[in-house]
Structure formats: C-alpha cells, structure tokens
C-alpha cells in the first residue's frame, strides 16, 4: 500500500492539517493501491502565506538568477524522467509512448521558458513613457489528471520566469506523479515558499485558492464548467486568470489528400490516450463523396490500434483514468445510438477479455450531423464522429460551429492551401498535416476553450503586469 501523507509547504514536506484520505485506484484492474492525504483550507492558507512571503524577495531576483533556477529545475526533473513515465503509466493508465511524449513536452516547456526569459524585454519605452513588466504576485495553479506533470511543470516554469511564487493544486488522482514532481522540484533547490504543492479537493483547496485575497492569479487547466466557476470566484478579488479548458476540435480532410495516410493520422489524433486529451480532433470532417471509402479505411485501421496494457510499447489506447470516466463515456456512446448515429466501429461495453479495467472500445460514429450532442459536447474518451461536407466553405463552417475553439487539424496535399484553411478556423492551435507541437509558440483556446495563452514568451507575459512610469 502506497501512502502519500505529506504536502509541500515553504520548502518542506509536512503532514497536512486536513485529516481526510482518498483512495488511489489502478485503472487497469480497479485495485486500491494506495491513499493520499488531502489538505484543507488551513493548509492552503499556510501555503499562500509562504508564497506571499517568498514573493517579496523572489520578485526582485535577476534574470540570470531565475535562468539558473529554471536550469536546475530542468536538470532535477530530467533526472526523474523514467520514474515519471512509469508512474504516469501506472496511475493514469497513459500508454507508455504517450506518457513519454507528455513528460518530454514538460521538459521542453521549461527550456522554452528559459529561452523566453533570456530574450524578454522587461523595460521598454512606449510613447514618452517607461513601461516596466512586473511580477504579478502569488499564483494558484490548478491542474487536471490527464497530463498532470506537464501542466505543473509548464505553468510553474512560466511563473518562475516571471518572478512569481505559486501554490499548486494538482488532481488528487495524480498523487504519485505529484510526489515525484515535488521531490524533484525540492532537489532543484528553489528558495523556500517559491512553490508549494497541496493534494486536496477542488471544492476545498481549489476553492480557497480562487477566493483568497492574497492570490493574484489563477492558472487553471481543466473542464469548462469548473473554469467558469473559478472565473466567477476570481472576479471578486480581480484575480487574473489563465484558463485552459475543454475542446471539440475538428480535423478537416480535403479531397486531394491521400486518405490511406490521413485517416490513420486523424484517428490517432482523436484517440490517443483514449481521447483523454483536450486537443483531440474528435470531429473528422470528410468530403461527402468519400464516405464509403473512409468507413472502409476506419474499419481496417482501428483493429491495428492496440487497446491494452498501457505499459506495452505497442499499446495505442489504455484504460480510462477512472470508473467515473468510463461510465460517462458509455453514456455518450448510448447517446450517439439514441440520436440515430451509425456505429462504424466500437460501441457499448468493454473489449472482450478486458473487463477488469476501465477499457472502452474505440468508437467511430457516421451519419452524424453537427447539431447532435455527440458532435457538440466534449466526451473525453475514445469516441469520434464522422461528419460529411460538400464544399470547403461548409467544412470550415462546421468546424467553427462549436462553443469550443481549442485546436484544429487540416489535411491537405498543398500545404499553403492547408494554411489558408487553418487561418479560417476559430481555434488557438491548428496543425496542418499531422500533430504538431511547438513549445515556444502560444497555446490556448478561442471561445469557451479558455482565456489566455501558455508557453514561451506569451505564457510568461500572463504572469506579468505592465506598469507605466511617466516623468
Ligand atoms: P476538472 O474536473 O475541471 O478538474 C480540474 C482541476 O480543477 C482538478 O484539480 C479539480 O480538483 C479542480 N477543481 C474542481 N472543482 C473546483 C473548484 N470548484 N474550484 C477550483 N478547482 C476545482 O477537470 P478534470 O476532469 O480533472 O480534467 C478533464 C478536463 O480538463 C477536460 O474537460 C479537458 O478538456 C480539460 N483539459 C483542458 C486542457 C487544455 O489545455 N485546454 C488540457 C487538459 C485537460 P478535483 O480533482 O479535486 O476535482
Ligand atoms: Mg473533476
């Protein structure tokens, strides 16, 4: 039994004042393998005070000092890379290849913060005034379970680059990953109070962070529902917010692409990590006259994507993180059937022989119109919809007919044509011909997918406040 009974406040691992525990459950077999102690409001207030005290000196550090802290952080997290991958596979059920990529993205985000910090202009002249970019203050960082370490490390590195101090509340379902991150950050030797990490409930620790007057900003990644609640609380004390929320991204395949290559890529992008990815391209838009051909390719491709033990190198789809998510996804598959959509592959229930874990059959629906709930709502499971279009303008209109605007995908023979289509999609992050990632470029959503941008210089700016001095 693994017991995580400490939180990290003011440079030390300490027992929380909160006396509740939560079970840790293996998504592969439903076994309880450990428990985690949950912090309470009092612990949160102590952590905020530690961050507030540390802010006084940390906000005065030089660029060179902060670059050095970020380099130490990069080194310390790199040293635990394999542990982080192993634990993400075990605790979250993330396929090993996906988990490896996620942790590498986190490390790349630290590197991007270093690059951004070295180049950043903290003082400039605008008009006749001096404009100084100043550290915002204490930041509350609230993260979900699906790429826990990457979110913690990327948000923290932007905050450190900007001279802010933080209190981090990860998902308690990621407690083992959080423990390794806390240990490696402790080893990095940042000044006490610069970062504090509390396992605890969103409605307790998250709520205290969102309402406490000594917190200047919340950086949140998670669902749109919770993001809206945080924004409502935050406005009471005028906290700045960065919100990275849900998505229902479209992948548009133009008529001229090689469908034998593009469809498998689109399926991979929609189904990776069991669809528990905010940027998943869950609506696949294809020309109407290609429907039968596409259905055939999907029927041939899906069986080649292994659903299985996430620690196997060739597993594409592991179990979902929790029974709750499994049941939620089953409800959506039933909803698709009830809405009259046609099952191309997959369906209700578990794949044969995999009944002990939270496994879902990779499912693709055809006969879907964009007004159906399965085309509008984020499912966060391995469930995709195929929607047909007649002309490109219609494809763009369908892609944009969503409350979300996080990501998008365009597959085109002519890359410039792909870029042209991408420019017309109302979303923050659009890949042409594949799944692309650039740690220096801004990441975030249009519309109800969020507010603000993360990574690199854009991400760092969100932790700074401009001050104009006129003489
Ligand atoms: P969630 O339910 O919104 O929870 C996210 C975090 O917020 C958790 O740490 C949660 O704590 C906390 N929280 C819950 N209620 C809160 C409250 N009232 N005040 C403050 N904090 C609160 O999301 P999830 O189910 O963990 O993750 C899946 C969602 O995240 C999906 O919708 C997905 O699209 C989104 N996501 C977005 C991005 C992006 O970059 N845009 C990336 C990944 C995931 P508890 O765990 O204790 O509830
Ligand atoms: Mg939740």
XYZ file of N, CA, C and O in Angstrom, residues 180-303:
496
model
N 6.529 12.645 -7.141
C 7.843 12.651 -7.811
C 8.212 14.061 -8.246
O 9.355 14.500 -8.096
N 7.232 14.784 -8.753
C 7.496 16.163 -9.169
C 7.912 17.008 -7.957
O 8.874 17.778 -8.016
N 7.214 16.817 -6.851
C 7.547 17.594 -5.643
C 8.967 17.267 -5.186
O 9.747 18.166 -4.847
N 9.321 15.985 -5.219
C 10.681 15.597 -4.811
C 11.721 16.202 -5.740
O 12.757 16.707 -5.291
N 11.452 16.170 -7.044
C 12.474 16.700 -7.955
C 12.567 18.220 -7.854
O 13.664 18.780 -7.894
N 11.439 18.887 -7.665
C 11.499 20.354 -7.518
C 12.204 20.728 -6.202
O 12.944 21.708 -6.141
N 11.984 19.917 -5.173
C 12.674 20.142 -3.893
C 14.183 20.055 -4.106
O 14.946 20.893 -3.629
N 14.580 19.047 -4.902
C 16.010 18.852 -5.168
C 16.584 20.010 -5.982
O 17.766 20.328 -5.875
N 15.743 20.643 -6.782
C 16.220 21.758 -7.615
C 16.682 22.948 -6.765
O 17.397 23.819 -7.246
N 16.270 22.977 -5.502
C 16.796 23.989 -4.586
C 16.257 25.398 -4.802
O 16.978 26.378 -4.598
N 15.021 25.513 -5.187
C 14.414 26.851 -5.283
C 14.226 27.389 -3.872
O 14.068 26.618 -2.923
N 14.237 28.707 -3.694
C 14.057 29.253 -2.353
C 12.729 28.798 -1.733
O 11.735 28.627 -2.445
N 12.751 28.607 -0.413
C 11.551 28.138 0.293
C 10.371 29.067 0.012
O 10.526 30.293 -0.008
N 9.212 28.483 -0.245
C 7.996 29.269 -0.450
C 7.720 29.634 -1.897
O 6.610 30.032 -2.227
N 8.724 29.480 -2.770
C 8.517 29.839 -4.183
C 7.470 28.920 -4.810
O 6.619 29.352 -5.562
N 7.553 27.630 -4.462
C 6.470 26.739 -4.897
C 5.998 25.917 -3.706
O 6.784 25.536 -2.838
N 4.711 25.697 -3.650
C 4.079 24.900 -2.598
C 3.112 23.979 -3.319
O 2.482 24.389 -4.295
N 3.003 22.731 -2.852
C 2.154 21.772 -3.567
C 1.214 21.070 -2.581
O 1.665 20.500 -1.583
N -0.067 21.153 -2.869
C -1.064 20.557 -1.981
C -1.963 19.600 -2.740
O -2.645 20.009 -3.675
N -2.002 18.335 -2.331
C -3.084 17.469 -2.791
C -4.315 17.887 -2.008
O -4.214 18.218 -0.822
N -5.461 17.844 -2.651
C -6.678 18.238 -1.944
C -7.805 18.368 -2.938
O -7.570 18.339 -4.143
N -8.999 18.532 -2.441
C -10.162 18.590 -3.326
C -10.290 19.962 -3.985
O -9.962 20.985 -3.374
N -10.828 19.950 -5.194
C -11.075 21.201 -5.894
C -12.021 22.094 -5.117
O -11.837 23.318 -5.055
N -13.011 21.472 -4.520
C -14.016 22.252 -3.790
C -13.487 22.772 -2.444
O -14.152 23.574 -1.796
N -12.314 22.321 -2.033
C -11.728 22.784 -0.766
C -10.479 23.637 -1.068
O -10.500 24.862 -0.937
N -9.422 22.972 -1.522
C -8.165 23.695 -1.795
C -8.337 24.628 -3.001
O -7.933 25.807 -2.957
N -8.951 24.114 -4.057
C -9.157 24.920 -5.266
C -10.020 26.144 -4.978
O -9.756 27.251 -5.452
N -11.040 25.920 -4.181
C -11.959 26.995 -3.806
C -11.227 28.076 -2.990
O -11.395 29.271 -3.229
N -10.409 27.649 -2.032
C -9.668 28.614 -1.203
C -8.717 29.434 -2.082
O -8.626 30.653 -1.938
N -8.036 28.762 -2.998
C -7.124 29.478 -3.897
C -7.877 30.508 -4.743
O -7.396 31.622 -4.961
N -9.068 30.124 -5.210
C -9.816 31.010 -6.117
C -10.450 32.193 -5.397
O -10.889 33.141 -6.051
N -10.537 32.115 -4.070
C -11.212 33.197 -3.343
C -10.265 34.006 -2.446
O -10.591 35.135 -2.077
N -9.110 33.460 -2.110
C -8.212 34.128 -1.156
C -7.660 35.438 -1.726
O -7.156 35.468 -2.853
N -7.741 36.493 -0.952
C -7.358 37.808 -1.481
C -5.848 37.940 -1.732
O -5.411 38.828 -2.459
N -5.050 37.075 -1.134
C -3.601 37.144 -1.330
C -3.122 36.409 -2.582
O -1.930 36.385 -2.862
N -4.046 35.807 -3.304
C -3.686 35.168 -4.577
C -4.032 36.149 -5.699
O -5.152 36.643 -5.786
N -3.034 36.443 -6.548
C -3.233 37.459 -7.593
C -3.715 36.879 -8.903
O -4.218 37.605 -9.758
N -3.479 35.590 -9.089
C -3.834 34.987 -10.380
C -4.104 33.502 -10.199
O -3.498 32.858 -9.344
N -5.017 32.979 -11.017
C -5.217 31.535 -11.098
C -4.852 31.097 -12.511
O -5.308 31.692 -13.493
N -4.003 30.087 -12.600
C -3.755 29.434 -13.880
C -4.356 28.042 -13.778
O -3.921 27.223 -12.984
N -5.382 27.814 -14.572
C -6.178 26.589 -14.450
C -6.201 25.822 -15.756
O -6.364 26.413 -16.830
N -6.034 24.521 -15.689
C -6.332 23.651 -16.821
C -7.346 22.632 -16.341
O -7.155 22.013 -15.295
N -8.422 22.461 -17.100
C -9.451 21.517 -16.695
C -10.703 21.727 -17.509
O -10.650 22.260 -18.619
N -11.817 21.346 -16.929
C -13.071 21.392 -17.684
C -13.612 22.821 -17.770
O -13.321 23.670 -16.935
N -14.439 23.041 -18.772
C -15.026 24.368 -18.972
C -15.958 24.729 -17.810
O -15.978 25.880 -17.355
N -16.681 23.750 -17.295
C -17.606 24.023 -16.181
C -16.848 24.564 -14.965
O -17.213 25.592 -14.391
N -15.773 23.865 -14.583
C -15.007 24.311 -13.411
C -14.288 25.629 -13.725
O -14.229 26.527 -12.879
N -13.786 25.773 -14.945
C -13.113 27.017 -15.333
C -14.023 28.226 -15.164
O -13.605 29.284 -14.674
N -15.294 28.066 -15.539
C -16.244 29.178 -15.388
C -16.477 29.499 -13.914
O -16.551 30.673 -13.528
N -16.578 28.454 -13.083
C -16.795 28.675 -11.643
C -15.599 29.420 -11.041
O -15.766 30.343 -10.239
N -14.404 29.047 -11.468
C -13.203 29.714 -10.964
C -13.199 31.181 -11.383
O -12.901 32.073 -10.583
N -13.558 31.449 -12.639
C -13.574 32.833 -13.118
C -14.565 33.678 -12.325
O -14.289 34.841 -12.006
N -15.706 33.089 -11.989
C -16.717 33.819 -11.212
C -16.158 34.183 -9.826
O -16.268 35.322 -9.378
N -15.512 33.206 -9.174
C -14.915 33.490 -7.858
C -13.786 34.508 -7.976
O -13.629 35.385 -7.139
N -12.986 34.337 -9.031
C -11.778 35.160 -9.165
C -12.101 36.637 -9.308
O -11.361 37.495 -8.836
N -13.225 36.937 -9.936
C -13.534 38.339 -10.220
C -13.781 39.132 -8.931
O -13.545 40.339 -8.869
N -14.187 38.441 -7.886
C -14.462 39.093 -6.607
C -13.239 39.863 -6.089
O -13.365 40.939 -5.528
N -12.051 39.293 -6.275
C -10.815 39.970 -5.859
C -9.995 40.385 -7.087
O -8.815 40.685 -6.972
N -10.638 40.398 -8.265
C -9.987 40.789 -9.528
C -8.708 40.005 -9.810
O -7.725 40.561 -10.318
N -8.737 38.722 -9.518
C -7.584 37.891 -9.880
C -7.488 37.820 -11.391
O -8.510 37.769 -12.081
N -6.281 37.790 -11.900
C -6.069 37.496 -13.309
C -6.318 36.003 -13.492
O -6.073 35.227 -12.557
N -6.789 35.613 -14.636
C -6.983 34.181 -14.867
C -6.407 33.755 -16.216
O -6.481 34.492 -17.187
N -5.784 32.590 -16.214
C -5.473 31.887 -17.452
C -6.248 30.597 -17.358
O -6.088 29.835 -16.403
N -7.130 30.362 -18.326
C -7.996 29.190 -18.280
C -7.784 28.367 -19.548
O -8.014 28.858 -20.655
N -7.329 27.137 -19.364
C -7.171 26.203 -20.495
C -8.248 25.151 -20.322
O -8.155 24.303 -19.435
N -9.276 25.191 -21.170
C -10.467 24.395 -20.898
C -10.693 23.315 -21.959
O -9.765 22.863 -22.595
N -11.928 22.932 -22.119
C -12.240 21.794 -22.985
C -12.193 22.116 -24.468
O -11.921 23.249 -24.875
N -12.459 21.093 -25.272
C -12.455 21.282 -26.724
C -13.304 20.248 -27.437
O -13.725 19.245 -26.844
N -13.614 20.533 -28.669
C -14.306 19.572 -29.548
C -13.759 19.855 -30.936
O -14.466 20.322 -31.835
N -12.481 19.602 -31.091
C -11.768 20.093 -32.270
C -12.088 19.291 -33.520
O -12.371 18.100 -33.462
N -12.024 19.987 -34.651
C -12.321 19.364 -35.937
C -11.028 19.040 -36.680
O -10.050 19.789 -36.610
N -11.045 17.910 -37.376
C -9.968 17.566 -38.308
C -10.598 17.575 -39.695
O -11.482 16.766 -39.982
N -10.174 18.536 -40.524
C -10.747 18.648 -41.878
C -9.825 17.938 -42.870
O -8.644 18.269 -42.971
N -10.371 16.967 -43.588
C -9.594 16.307 -44.640
C -10.074 16.836 -45.982
O -11.255 16.684 -46.324
N -9.170 17.468 -46.715
C -9.541 17.956 -48.047
C -9.553 16.785 -49.033
O -8.921 15.746 -48.802
N -10.255 16.994 -50.120
C -10.488 15.924 -51.097
C -9.196 15.415 -51.734
O -9.123 14.266 -52.161
N -8.153 16.268 -51.759
C -6.948 15.886 -52.525
C -5.914 15.102 -51.709
O -4.884 14.702 -52.244
N -6.155 14.872 -50.401
C -5.120 14.167 -49.620
C -5.214 12.662 -49.849
O -6.245 12.140 -50.255
N -4.124 11.986 -49.532
C -4.106 10.528 -49.572
C -4.823 10.019 -48.318
O -4.299 10.095 -47.209
N -6.019 9.499 -48.503
C -6.831 9.099 -47.348
C -6.231 7.917 -46.594
O -6.453 7.772 -45.400
N -5.471 7.092 -47.301
C -4.846 5.951 -46.625
C -3.800 6.396 -45.606
O -3.489 5.669 -44.673
N -3.260 7.599 -45.797
C -2.317 8.140 -44.812
C -3.034 9.049 -43.818
O -2.780 9.007 -42.618
N -3.907 9.909 -44.338
C -4.507 10.949 -43.488
C -5.515 10.387 -42.480
O -5.561 10.841 -41.331
N -6.312 9.399 -42.890
C -7.318 8.865 -41.954
C -6.651 8.209 -40.730
O -7.023 8.524 -39.589
N -5.643 7.333 -40.926
C -4.982 6.783 -39.727
C -4.400 7.866 -38.820
O -4.472 7.760 -37.596
N -3.852 8.931 -39.412
C -3.302 10.022 -38.594
C -4.413 10.732 -37.814
O -4.269 11.045 -36.630
N -5.522 10.977 -38.507
C -6.653 11.648 -37.850
C -7.201 10.766 -36.720
O -7.547 11.265 -35.634
N -7.261 9.457 -36.959
C -7.746 8.546 -35.913
C -6.791 8.567 -34.717
O -7.213 8.620 -33.556
N -5.505 8.544 -35.015
C -4.507 8.597 -33.939
C -4.691 9.868 -33.112
O -4.724 9.831 -31.879
N -4.860 11.004 -33.806
C -5.006 12.288 -33.110
C -6.275 12.365 -32.271
O -6.315 13.048 -31.254
N -7.297 11.661 -32.683
C -8.554 11.703 -31.935
C -8.605 10.709 -30.799
O -9.324 10.912 -29.821
N -7.849 9.621 -30.947
C -7.987 8.510 -29.996
C -6.814 8.382 -29.023
O -6.872 7.578 -28.094
N -5.732 9.145 -29.244
C -4.557 8.912 -28.404
C -4.891 9.153 -26.930
O -5.713 9.996 -26.595
N -4.253 8.342 -26.108
C -4.518 8.353 -24.668
C -6.019 8.175 -24.392
O -6.572 8.751 -23.462
N -6.658 7.370 -25.228
C -8.078 7.084 -25.036
C -8.961 8.309 -25.180
O -10.054 8.370 -24.624
N -8.467 9.286 -25.950
C -9.258 10.501 -26.152
C -9.246 11.434 -24.944
O -9.962 12.438 -24.928
N -8.422 11.132 -23.962
C -8.359 11.983 -22.758
C -7.328 13.095 -22.981
O -6.398 13.286 -22.193
N -7.506 13.802 -24.052
C -6.581 14.859 -24.465
C -7.440 16.037 -24.896
O -8.349 15.872 -25.712
N -7.158 17.223 -24.331
C -8.027 18.364 -24.616
C -7.996 18.780 -26.076
O -8.968 19.293 -26.602
N -6.865 18.525 -26.758
C -6.732 18.962 -28.146
C -7.170 17.882 -29.140
O -6.984 18.047 -30.346
N -7.726 16.787 -28.656
C -8.097 15.676 -29.547
C -8.993 16.175 -30.686
O -9.939 16.929 -30.464
N -8.692 15.710 -31.901
C -9.533 16.058 -33.062
C -10.676 15.061 -33.118
O -10.591 14.024 -33.759
N -11.774 15.391 -32.435
C -12.835 14.394 -32.226
C -13.931 14.461 -33.279
O -14.804 13.608 -33.307
N -13.896 15.502 -34.119
C -14.848 15.562 -35.235
C -14.034 15.452 -36.522
O -13.225 16.335 -36.812
N -14.237 14.378 -37.268
C -13.486 14.203 -38.516
C -14.398 14.595 -39.676
O -15.469 14.013 -39.863
N -13.968 15.614 -40.391
C -14.787 16.181 -41.478
C -14.243 15.724 -42.825
O -13.074 16.002 -43.143
N -15.086 15.047 -43.586
C -14.635 14.483 -44.871
C -15.609 14.859 -45.997
O -16.787 15.100 -45.745
N -15.108 14.875 -47.256
C -15.999 15.166 -48.380
C -17.077 14.078 -48.480
O -16.779 12.890 -48.312
N -18.283 14.528 -48.754
C -19.448 13.642 -48.780
C -19.257 12.422 -49.700
O -19.612 11.299 -49.354
N -18.620 12.669 -50.864
C -18.486 11.582 -51.850
C -17.424 10.552 -51.468
O -17.235 9.570 -52.169
N -16.723 10.766 -50.363
C -15.673 9.818 -49.950
C -16.095 8.951 -48.765
O -15.284 8.186 -48.230
N -17.341 9.090 -48.325
C -17.775 8.466 -47.071
C -17.534 6.959 -47.022
O -16.965 6.440 -46.055
N -17.947 6.256 -48.076
C -17.822 4.782 -48.033
C -16.365 4.357 -47.948
O -16.007 3.454 -47.181
N -15.531 5.035 -48.713
C -14.087 4.743 -48.701
C -13.496 4.987 -47.300
O -12.735 4.170 -46.779
N -13.899 6.104 -46.676
C -13.375 6.442 -45.341
C -13.820 5.407 -44.311
O -13.030 4.952 -43.478
N -15.083 5.005 -44.394
C -15.577 3.999 -43.433
C -14.757 2.709 -43.555
O -14.403 2.082 -42.559
N -14.439 2.341 -44.776
C -13.650 1.133 -45.010
C -12.262 1.270 -44.386
O -11.777 0.354 -43.697
N -11.617 2.419 -44.591
C -10.272 2.612 -44.028
C -10.335 2.567 -42.492
O -9.475 1.979 -41.836
N -11.386 3.151 -41.933
C -11.528 3.144 -40.470
C -11.686 1.709 -39.960
O -11.035 1.311 -38.987
N -12.491 0.925 -40.654
C -12.699 -0.477 -40.230
C -11.406 -1.276 -40.300
O -11.208 -2.220 -39.538
N -10.545 -0.908 -41.236
C -9.262 -1.622 -41.346
C -8.233 -1.089 -40.345
O -7.396 -1.840 -39.861
N -8.298 0.200 -40.042
C -7.260 0.805 -39.193
C -7.482 0.544 -37.702
O -6.521 0.254 -36.974
N -8.712 0.665 -37.241
C -8.978 0.565 -35.797
C -8.436 -0.742 -35.179
O -7.786 -0.701 -34.133
N -8.635 -1.899 -35.855
C -8.095 -3.129 -35.244
C -6.570 -3.143 -35.110
O -6.030 -3.921 -34.330
